[in-house]
PDB file of C-alpha atoms in Angstrom:
ATOM      1  CA  UNK E  22     122.079 115.557 103.106  1.00 44.00           C
ATOM      2  CA  UNK E  23     119.012 115.388 105.376  1.00 43.00           C
ATOM      3  CA  UNK E  24     117.214 117.948 103.170  1.00 46.00           C
ATOM      4  CA  UNK E  25     117.770 115.731 100.111  1.00 46.00           C
ATOM      5  CA  UNK E  26     116.395 112.702 101.972  1.00 49.00           C
ATOM      6  CA  UNK E  27     113.267 114.628 103.021  1.00 52.00           C
ATOM      7  CA  UNK E  28     112.675 115.702  99.422  1.00 54.00           C
ATOM      8  CA  UNK E  29     112.969 112.100  98.248  1.00 55.00           C
ATOM      9  CA  UNK E  30     110.461 110.917 100.852  1.00 59.00           C
ATOM     10  CA  UNK E  31     108.014 113.652  99.828  1.00 60.00           C
ATOM     11  CA  UNK E  32     108.439 112.695  96.158  1.00 60.00           C
ATOM     12  CA  UNK E  33     107.650 109.031  96.831  1.00 60.00           C
ATOM     13  CA  UNK E  34     104.582 109.961  98.897  1.00 62.00           C
ATOM     14  CA  UNK E  35     103.277 112.115  96.053  1.00 70.00           C
ATOM     15  CA  UNK E  36     103.982 109.269  93.619  1.00 64.00           C
ATOM     16  CA  UNK E  37     101.971 106.751  95.662  1.00 58.00           C
ATOM     17  CA  UNK E  38      99.086 109.213  96.014  1.00 67.00           C
ATOM     18  CA  UNK E  39      99.072 109.879  92.264  1.00 63.00           C
ATOM     19  CA  UNK E  40      99.008 106.147  91.510  1.00 64.00           C
ATOM     20  CA  UNK E  41      96.108 105.663  93.894  1.00 62.00           C
ATOM     21  CA  UNK E  42      94.113 108.498  92.322  1.00 65.00           C
ATOM     22  CA  UNK E  43      94.846 107.154  88.853  1.00 64.00           C
ATOM     23  CA  UNK E  44      93.623 103.670  89.734  1.00 65.00           C
ATOM     24  CA  UNK E  45      90.469 105.030  91.368  1.00 63.00           C
ATOM     25  CA  UNK E  46      89.721 107.203  88.319  1.00 63.00           C
ATOM     26  CA  UNK E  47      90.153 104.184  86.024  1.00 62.00           C
ATOM     27  CA  UNK E  48      87.799 102.204  88.224  1.00 60.00           C
ATOM     28  CA  UNK E  49      85.104 104.870  88.105  1.00 58.00           C
ATOM     29  CA  UNK E  50      85.586 105.237  84.355  1.00 58.00           C
ATOM     30  CA  UNK E  51      84.985 101.499  83.909  1.00 57.00           C
ATOM     31  CA  UNK E  52      81.864 101.610  86.105  1.00 56.00           C
ATOM     32  CA  UNK E  53      80.547 104.660  84.234  1.00 57.00           C
ATOM     33  CA  UNK E  54      81.059 102.899  80.903  1.00 56.00           C
ATOM     34  CA  UNK E  55      79.131  99.876  82.149  1.00 56.00           C
ATOM     35  CA  UNK E  56      76.389 102.142  83.502  1.00 53.00           C
ATOM     36  CA  UNK E  57      76.042 103.936  80.155  1.00 60.00           C
ATOM     37  CA  UNK E  58      75.844 100.599  78.351  1.00 57.00           C
ATOM     38  CA  UNK E  59      73.130  99.310  80.704  1.00 61.00           C
ATOM     39  CA  UNK E  60      71.246 102.580  80.334  1.00 60.00           C
ATOM     40  CA  UNK E  61      71.410 102.340  76.554  1.00 52.00           C
ATOM     41  CA  UNK E  62      70.144  98.749  76.626  1.00 62.00           C
ATOM     42  CA  UNK E  63      67.242  99.801  78.814  1.00 62.00           C
ATOM     43  CA  UNK E  64      66.295 102.714  76.573  1.00 55.00           C
ATOM     44  CA  UNK E  65      66.470 100.742  73.336  1.00 56.00           C
ATOM     45  CA  UNK E  66      65.063  97.373  74.371  1.00 57.00           C
ATOM     46  CA  UNK E  67      61.528  98.290  73.195  1.00 56.00           C
ATOM     47  CA  UNK E  68      62.544  99.598  69.756  1.00 51.00           C
ATOM     48  CA  UNK E  69      61.339  97.601  66.759  1.00 52.00           C
ATOM     49  CA  UNK E  70      64.730  96.977  65.246  1.00 51.00           C
ATOM     50  CA  UNK E  71      65.790  94.936  68.256  1.00 54.00           C
ATOM     51  CA  UNK E  72      63.902  91.932  66.911  1.00 58.00           C
ATOM     52  CA  UNK E  73      65.772  92.208  63.619  1.00 57.00           C
ATOM     53  CA  UNK E  74      69.069  92.391  65.423  1.00 58.00           C
ATOM     54  CA  UNK E  75      68.224  89.331  67.492  1.00 65.00           C
ATOM     55  CA  UNK E  76      67.209  87.454  64.345  1.00 64.00           C
ATOM     56  CA  UNK E  77      70.475  88.275  62.612  1.00 58.00           C
ATOM     57  CA  UNK E  78      72.445  87.321  65.714  1.00 68.00           C
ATOM     58  CA  UNK E  79      70.563  84.025  65.966  1.00 69.00           C
ATOM     59  CA  UNK E  80      71.297  83.135  62.347  1.00 69.00           C
ATOM     60  CA  UNK E  81      74.942  84.075  62.815  1.00 67.00           C
ATOM     61  CA  UNK E  82      75.110  81.922  65.918  1.00 67.00           C
ATOM     62  CA  UNK E  83      73.624  78.946  64.078  1.00 71.00           C
ATOM     63  CA  UNK E  84      76.128  79.293  61.219  1.00 68.00           C
ATOM     64  CA  UNK E  85      78.981  79.579  63.663  1.00 65.00           C
ATOM     65  CA  UNK E  86      77.783  76.492  65.530  1.00 61.00           C
ATOM     66  CA  UNK E  87      77.595  74.496  62.300  1.00 62.00           C
ATOM     67  CA  UNK E  88      81.123  75.535  61.317  1.00 58.00           C
ATOM     68  CA  UNK E  89      82.453  74.645  64.750  1.00 57.00           C
ATOM     69  CA  UNK E  90      80.857  71.193  64.586  1.00 56.00           C
ATOM     70  CA  UNK E  91      82.732  70.493  61.355  1.00 56.00           C
ATOM     71  CA  UNK E  92      86.077  71.796  62.617  1.00 53.00           C
ATOM     72  CA  UNK E  93      88.534  70.787  65.279  1.00 52.00           C
ATOM     73  CA  UNK E  94      87.142  71.278  68.783  1.00 53.00           C
ATOM     74  CA  UNK E  95      88.495  74.355  70.531  1.00 53.00           C
ATOM     75  CA  UNK E  96      89.373  74.757  74.173  1.00 54.00           C
ATOM     76  CA  UNK E  97      87.233  77.365  75.903  1.00 51.00           C
ATOM     77  CA  UNK E  98      88.884  79.037  78.859  1.00 48.00           C
ATOM     78  CA  UNK E  99      86.705  80.418  81.646  1.00 51.00           C
ATOM     79  CA  UNK E 100      86.329  84.191  81.797  1.00 51.00           C
ATOM     80  CA  UNK E 101      86.334  86.115  85.006  1.00 48.00           C
ATOM     81  CA  UNK E 102      84.342  89.240  85.667  1.00 53.00           C
ATOM     82  CA  UNK E 103      85.631  91.217  88.603  1.00 55.00           C
ATOM     83  CA  UNK E 104      82.956  93.227  90.373  1.00 58.00           C
ATOM     84  CA  UNK E 105      83.312  96.784  91.620  1.00 61.00           C
ATOM     85  CA  UNK E 106      84.106  95.861  95.233  1.00 64.00           C
ATOM     86  CA  UNK E 107      86.658  93.271  94.118  1.00 70.00           C
ATOM     87  CA  UNK E 108      88.309  95.891  91.912  1.00 69.00           C
ATOM     88  CA  UNK E 109      88.572  98.278  94.843  1.00 69.00           C
ATOM     89  CA  UNK E 110      90.131  95.573  97.021  1.00 74.00           C
ATOM     90  CA  UNK E 111      92.583  94.673  94.248  1.00 74.00           C
ATOM     91  CA  UNK E 112      93.594  98.324  93.822  1.00 75.00           C
ATOM     92  CA  UNK E 113      94.109  98.697  97.571  1.00 73.00           C
ATOM     93  CA  UNK E 114      96.318  95.598  97.612  1.00 79.00           C
ATOM     94  CA  UNK E 115      98.409  96.963  94.730  1.00 76.00           C
ATOM     95  CA  UNK E 116      98.777 100.359  96.430  1.00 74.00           C
ATOM     96  CA  UNK E 117      99.793  98.755  99.743  1.00 72.00           C
ATOM     97  CA  UNK E 118     102.420  96.636  97.965  1.00 74.00           C
ATOM     98  CA  UNK E 119     103.761  99.680  96.106  1.00 74.00           C
ATOM     99  CA  UNK E 120     103.911 101.636  99.343  1.00 69.00           C
ATOM    100  CA  UNK E 121     105.777  98.813 101.067  1.00 66.00           C
ATOM    101  CA  UNK E 122     108.316  98.460  98.242  1.00 73.00           C
ATOM    102  CA  UNK E 123     108.924 102.217  98.044  1.00 69.00           C
ATOM    103  CA  UNK E 124     109.276 102.502 101.834  1.00 62.00           C
ATOM    104  CA  UNK E 125     111.900  99.745 101.754  1.00 63.00           C
ATOM    105  CA  UNK E 126     113.883 101.689  99.153  1.00 58.00           C
ATOM    106  CA  UNK E 127     113.555 104.893 101.185  1.00 56.00           C
ATOM    107  CA  UNK E 128     114.723 103.182 104.378  1.00 51.00           C
ATOM    108  CA  UNK E 129     117.648 101.579 102.574  1.00 50.00           C
ATOM    109  CA  UNK E 130     118.602 104.911 101.000  1.00 48.00           C
ATOM    110  CA  UNK E 131     118.476 106.711 104.356  1.00 43.00           C
ATOM    111  CA  UNK E 132     120.642 104.020 105.963  1.00 42.00           C
ATOM    112  CA  UNK E 133     123.234 104.234 103.188  1.00 43.00           C
ATOM    113  CA  UNK E 134     123.279 108.052 103.265  1.00 46.00           C
ATOM    114  CA  UNK E 135     123.660 108.085 107.046  1.00 41.00           C
ATOM    115  CA  UNK E 136     126.489 105.554 106.804  1.00 49.00           C
ATOM    116  CA  UNK E 137     128.320 107.605 104.157  1.00 48.00           C
ATOM    117  CA  UNK E 138     127.784 110.814 106.132  1.00 51.00           C
ATOM    118  CA  UNK E 139     129.181 109.180 109.275  1.00 53.00           C
ATOM    119  CA  UNK E 140     132.152 107.852 107.307  1.00 57.00           C
ATOM    120  CA  UNK E 141     132.962 111.318 105.945  1.00 58.00           C
ATOM    121  CA  UNK E 142     132.995 112.708 109.485  1.00 55.00           C
ATOM    122  CA  UNK E 143     135.383 109.926 110.556  1.00 65.00           C
ATOM    123  CA  UNK E 144     137.669 110.731 107.625  1.00 66.00           C
ATOM    124  CA  UNK E 145     137.790 114.407 108.592  1.00 72.00           C
ATOM    125  CA  UNK E 146     138.841 113.377 112.091  1.00 75.00           C
ATOM    126  CA  UNK E 147     141.391 110.962 110.610  1.00 76.00           C
ATOM    127  CA  UNK E 148     143.220 113.775 108.856  1.00 78.00           C
ATOM    128  CA  UNK E 149     143.558 115.698 112.093  1.00 83.00           C
ATOM    129  CA  UNK E 150     144.651 112.638 114.110  1.00 85.00           C
ATOM    130  CA  UNK E 151     146.273 110.533 111.404  1.00 88.00           C
ATOM    131  CA  UNK E 152     148.851 108.832 113.601  1.00 88.00           C
ATOM    132  CA  UNK E 153     146.152 107.638 116.023  1.00 88.00           C
ATOM    133  CA  UNK E 154     143.601 106.559 113.409  1.00 87.00           C
ATOM    134  CA  UNK E 155     142.902 103.038 112.139  1.00 90.00           C
ATOM    135  CA  UNK E 156     143.221 104.019 108.486  1.00 91.00           C
ATOM    136  CA  UNK E 157     142.669 100.477 107.170  1.00 93.00           C
ATOM    137  CA  UNK E 158     139.278 100.339 108.897  1.00 91.00           C
ATOM    138  CA  UNK E 159     138.117 103.577 107.265  1.00 90.00           C
ATOM    139  CA  UNK E 160     139.591 102.497 103.939  1.00 93.00           C
ATOM    140  CA  UNK E 161     137.573  99.268 103.957  1.00 93.00           C
ATOM    141  CA  UNK E 162     134.409 101.170 104.883  1.00 90.00           C
ATOM    142  CA  UNK E 163     134.917 103.576 101.977  1.00 91.00           C
ATOM    143  CA  UNK E 164     135.460 100.659  99.579  1.00 93.00           C
ATOM    144  CA  UNK E 165     132.338  98.886 100.880  1.00 92.00           C
ATOM    145  CA  UNK E 166     130.343 102.081 100.304  1.00 90.00           C
ATOM    146  CA  UNK E 167     131.858 102.292  96.779  1.00 93.00           C
ATOM    147  CA  UNK E 168     132.944 105.852  97.504  1.00 92.00           C
ATOM    148  CA  UNK E 169     136.079 105.711  95.357  1.00 94.00           C
ATOM    149  CA  UNK E 170     137.133 109.333  95.952  1.00 93.00           C
ATOM    150  CA  UNK E 171     137.029 108.733  99.683  1.00 92.00           C
ATOM    151  CA  UNK E 172     138.808 105.387  99.342  1.00 94.00           C
ATOM    152  CA  UNK E 173     141.621 107.005  97.329  1.00 95.00           C
ATOM    153  CA  UNK E 174     141.958 109.684  99.996  1.00 93.00           C
ATOM    154  CA  UNK E 175     142.280 107.039 102.703  1.00 93.00           C
ATOM    155  CA  UNK E 176     144.926 105.203 100.674  1.00 95.00           C
ATOM    156  CA  UNK E 177     146.849 108.430 100.304  1.00 95.00           C
ATOM    157  CA  UNK E 178     146.643 109.117 104.043  1.00 94.00           C
ATOM    158  CA  UNK E 179     147.687 105.527 104.720  1.00 94.00           C
ATOM    159  CA  UNK E 180     150.785 106.051 102.553  1.00 95.00           C
ATOM    160  CA  UNK E 181     151.648 109.268 104.387  1.00 94.00           C
ATOM    161  CA  UNK E 182     151.231 107.494 107.724  1.00 94.00           C
ATOM    162  CA  UNK E 183     153.509 104.657 106.562  1.00 94.00           C
ATOM    163  CA  UNK E 184     156.116 107.154 105.352  1.00 94.00           C
ATOM    164  CA  UNK E 185     156.077 108.796 108.774  1.00 94.00           C
ATOM    165  CA  UNK E 186     156.241 105.512 110.702  1.00 92.00           C
ATOM    166  CA  UNK E 187     159.257 104.349 108.656  1.00 93.00           C
ATOM    167  CA  UNK E 188     161.069 107.641 109.117  1.00 92.00           C
ATOM    168  CA  UNK E 189     160.842 108.923 105.552  1.00 94.00           C
ATOM    169  CA  UNK E 190     158.948 112.088 106.518  1.00 94.00           C
ATOM    170  CA  UNK E 191     157.906 113.918 109.673  1.00 94.00           C
ATOM    171  CA  UNK E 192     154.138 114.132 109.305  1.00 93.00           C
ATOM    172  CA  UNK E 193     152.402 117.281 110.544  1.00 92.00           C
ATOM    173  CA  UNK E 194     148.849 118.353 109.766  1.00 89.00           C
ATOM    174  CA  UNK E 195     149.868 121.820 108.563  1.00 91.00           C
ATOM    175  CA  UNK E 196     152.420 120.495 106.068  1.00 92.00           C
ATOM    176  CA  UNK E 197     151.726 120.514 102.340  1.00 92.00           C
ATOM    177  CA  UNK E 198     152.352 117.741  99.832  1.00 91.00           C
ATOM    178  CA  UNK E 199     155.080 119.913  98.289  1.00 91.00           C
ATOM    179  CA  UNK E 200     156.949 119.922 101.611  1.00 94.00           C
ATOM    180  CA  UNK E 201     156.716 116.135 101.784  1.00 94.00           C
ATOM    181  CA  UNK E 202     158.127 115.898  98.265  1.00 92.00           C
ATOM    182  CA  UNK E 203     161.172 117.877  99.381  1.00 93.00           C
ATOM    183  CA  UNK E 204     161.716 115.397 102.223  1.00 94.00           C
ATOM    184  CA  UNK E 205     161.420 112.529  99.714  1.00 93.00           C
ATOM    185  CA  UNK E 206     163.810 114.037  97.136  1.00 91.00           C
ATOM    186  CA  UNK E 207     166.125 110.989  97.252  1.00 90.00           C
ATOM    187  CA  UNK E 208     163.368 108.379  97.170  1.00 91.00           C
ATOM    188  CA  UNK E 209     163.537 106.199  94.055  1.00 90.00           C
ATOM    189  CA  UNK E 210     159.727 106.203  93.778  1.00 91.00           C
ATOM    190  CA  UNK E 211     159.381 109.968  94.020  1.00 93.00           C
ATOM    191  CA  UNK E 212     158.185 110.394  90.411  1.00 93.00           C
ATOM    192  CA  UNK E 213     155.456 107.763  90.944  1.00 93.00           C
ATOM    193  CA  UNK E 214     154.493 109.423  94.201  1.00 94.00           C
ATOM    194  CA  UNK E 215     154.215 112.840  92.516  1.00 94.00           C
ATOM    195  CA  UNK E 216     152.017 111.354  89.780  1.00 94.00           C
ATOM    196  CA  UNK E 217     149.668 109.739  92.309  1.00 93.00           C
ATOM    197  CA  UNK E 218     149.619 112.961  94.333  1.00 94.00           C
ATOM    198  CA  UNK E 219     148.491 114.846  91.234  1.00 94.00           C
ATOM    199  CA  UNK E 220     145.597 112.446  90.608  1.00 93.00           C
ATOM    200  CA  UNK E 221     144.680 112.493  94.289  1.00 93.00           C
ATOM    201  CA  UNK E 222     144.560 116.297  94.457  1.00 93.00           C
ATOM    202  CA  UNK E 223     142.440 116.489  91.282  1.00 93.00           C
ATOM    203  CA  UNK E 224     140.045 113.930  92.703  1.00 93.00           C
ATOM    204  CA  UNK E 225     139.735 115.219  96.253  1.00 90.00           C
ATOM    205  CA  UNK E 226     140.311 118.959  96.045  1.00 90.00           C
ATOM    206  CA  UNK E 227     139.200 119.350  92.421  1.00 91.00           C
ATOM    207  CA  UNK E 228     136.169 117.097  93.114  1.00 87.00           C
ATOM    208  CA  UNK E 229     136.887 115.039  89.999  1.00 91.00           C
ATOM    209  CA  UNK E 230     134.867 111.845  90.153  1.00 90.00           C
ATOM    210  CA  UNK E 231     136.673 108.534  89.687  1.00 93.00           C
ATOM    211  CA  UNK E 232     135.175 105.127  88.995  1.00 95.00           C
ATOM    212  CA  UNK E 233     136.134 101.736  90.366  1.00 95.00           C
ATOM    213  CA  UNK E 234     138.537 101.039  87.487  1.00 95.00           C
ATOM    214  CA  UNK E 235     140.426 104.289  88.136  1.00 94.00           C
ATOM    215  CA  UNK E 236     140.590 103.532  91.836  1.00 96.00           C
ATOM    216  CA  UNK E 237     141.989 100.017  91.286  1.00 95.00           C
ATOM    217  CA  UNK E 238     144.751 101.435  89.096  1.00 94.00           C
ATOM    218  CA  UNK E 239     145.751 103.929  91.806  1.00 95.00           C
ATOM    219  CA  UNK E 240     145.384 101.267  94.489  1.00 95.00           C
ATOM    220  CA  UNK E 241     147.838  98.939  92.744  1.00 95.00           C
ATOM    221  CA  UNK E 242     150.425 101.721  92.482  1.00 93.00           C
ATOM    222  CA  UNK E 243     149.989 102.724  96.128  1.00 95.00           C
ATOM    223  CA  UNK E 244     150.325  99.134  97.300  1.00 94.00           C
ATOM    224  CA  UNK E 245     153.694  98.929  95.506  1.00 93.00           C
ATOM    225  CA  UNK E 246     154.824 102.176  97.152  1.00 93.00           C
ATOM    226  CA  UNK E 247     153.717 101.083 100.617  1.00 93.00           C
ATOM    227  CA  UNK E 248     155.522  97.764 100.221  1.00 92.00           C
ATOM    228  CA  UNK E 249     158.665  99.583  99.091  1.00 90.00           C
ATOM    229  CA  UNK E 250     158.463 101.959 102.049  1.00 91.00           C
ATOM    230  CA  UNK E 251     158.348  99.044 104.474  1.00 88.00           C
ATOM    231  CA  UNK E 252     161.184  97.065 102.915  1.00 87.00           C
ATOM    232  CA  UNK E 253     163.631  99.710 101.648  1.00 76.00           C
ATOM    233  CA  UNK E 254     166.373 100.723 104.020  1.00 53.00           C
ATOM    234  CA  UNK E 255     165.950 104.249 105.260  1.00 52.00           C
ATOM    235  CA  UNK E 256     169.681 104.716 104.733  1.00 49.00           C
ATOM    236  CA  UNK E 257     169.116 104.637 100.969  1.00 50.00           C
ATOM    237  CA  UNK E 258     167.391 108.007 101.223  1.00 54.00           C
ATOM    238  CA  UNK E 259     170.377 109.685 102.883  1.00 51.00           C
TER     239      UNK E 259
END
């Protein structure tokens, strides 16, 4: 996890550097173009055809002025010419803003990754000490992090804990789901429980990704089972 974060930080640093170099190269290209134009004007100002060009331009300007006088007046907006130093300052401002925005994303990503990593460690401990763990707390954290695989796992562990607390099963960490199914052979929701167990095992052990819609469907079924566990008489299983 930390290695991935470091790679992301390095990528964003390279991206900012590349943007800076690109902007600087564009700036120098613009200055070089202006320099070549000024140089050309200087070299050609004494050539004879310049007078002809000026004459043609003057006549064109006079015709344009006459046409404008006879037409609807137009609004002339002021033009701005940004000098070289101003361009450099503007580029620096843009780069600083980009760096700030990217750093905010990096910091947010690191915080989220650290939170998810910490949550996964808590879940591992929860499985080992299920009866002493606040499963609802971890379940809400998983849902807030939108880690639906982890949230489904916590719901499943919550159901197992409820089954144990109500005397349906005797929970032990080394037991398998198959052994729990044998203990629940007379439960009227056993088929639903087996179906949810299958989806849970595919998601968690088979690493099959589930989306929020899938999770909500499983959540609704598990809520029904948990409610039934709490209200059904344990004598009905015997």
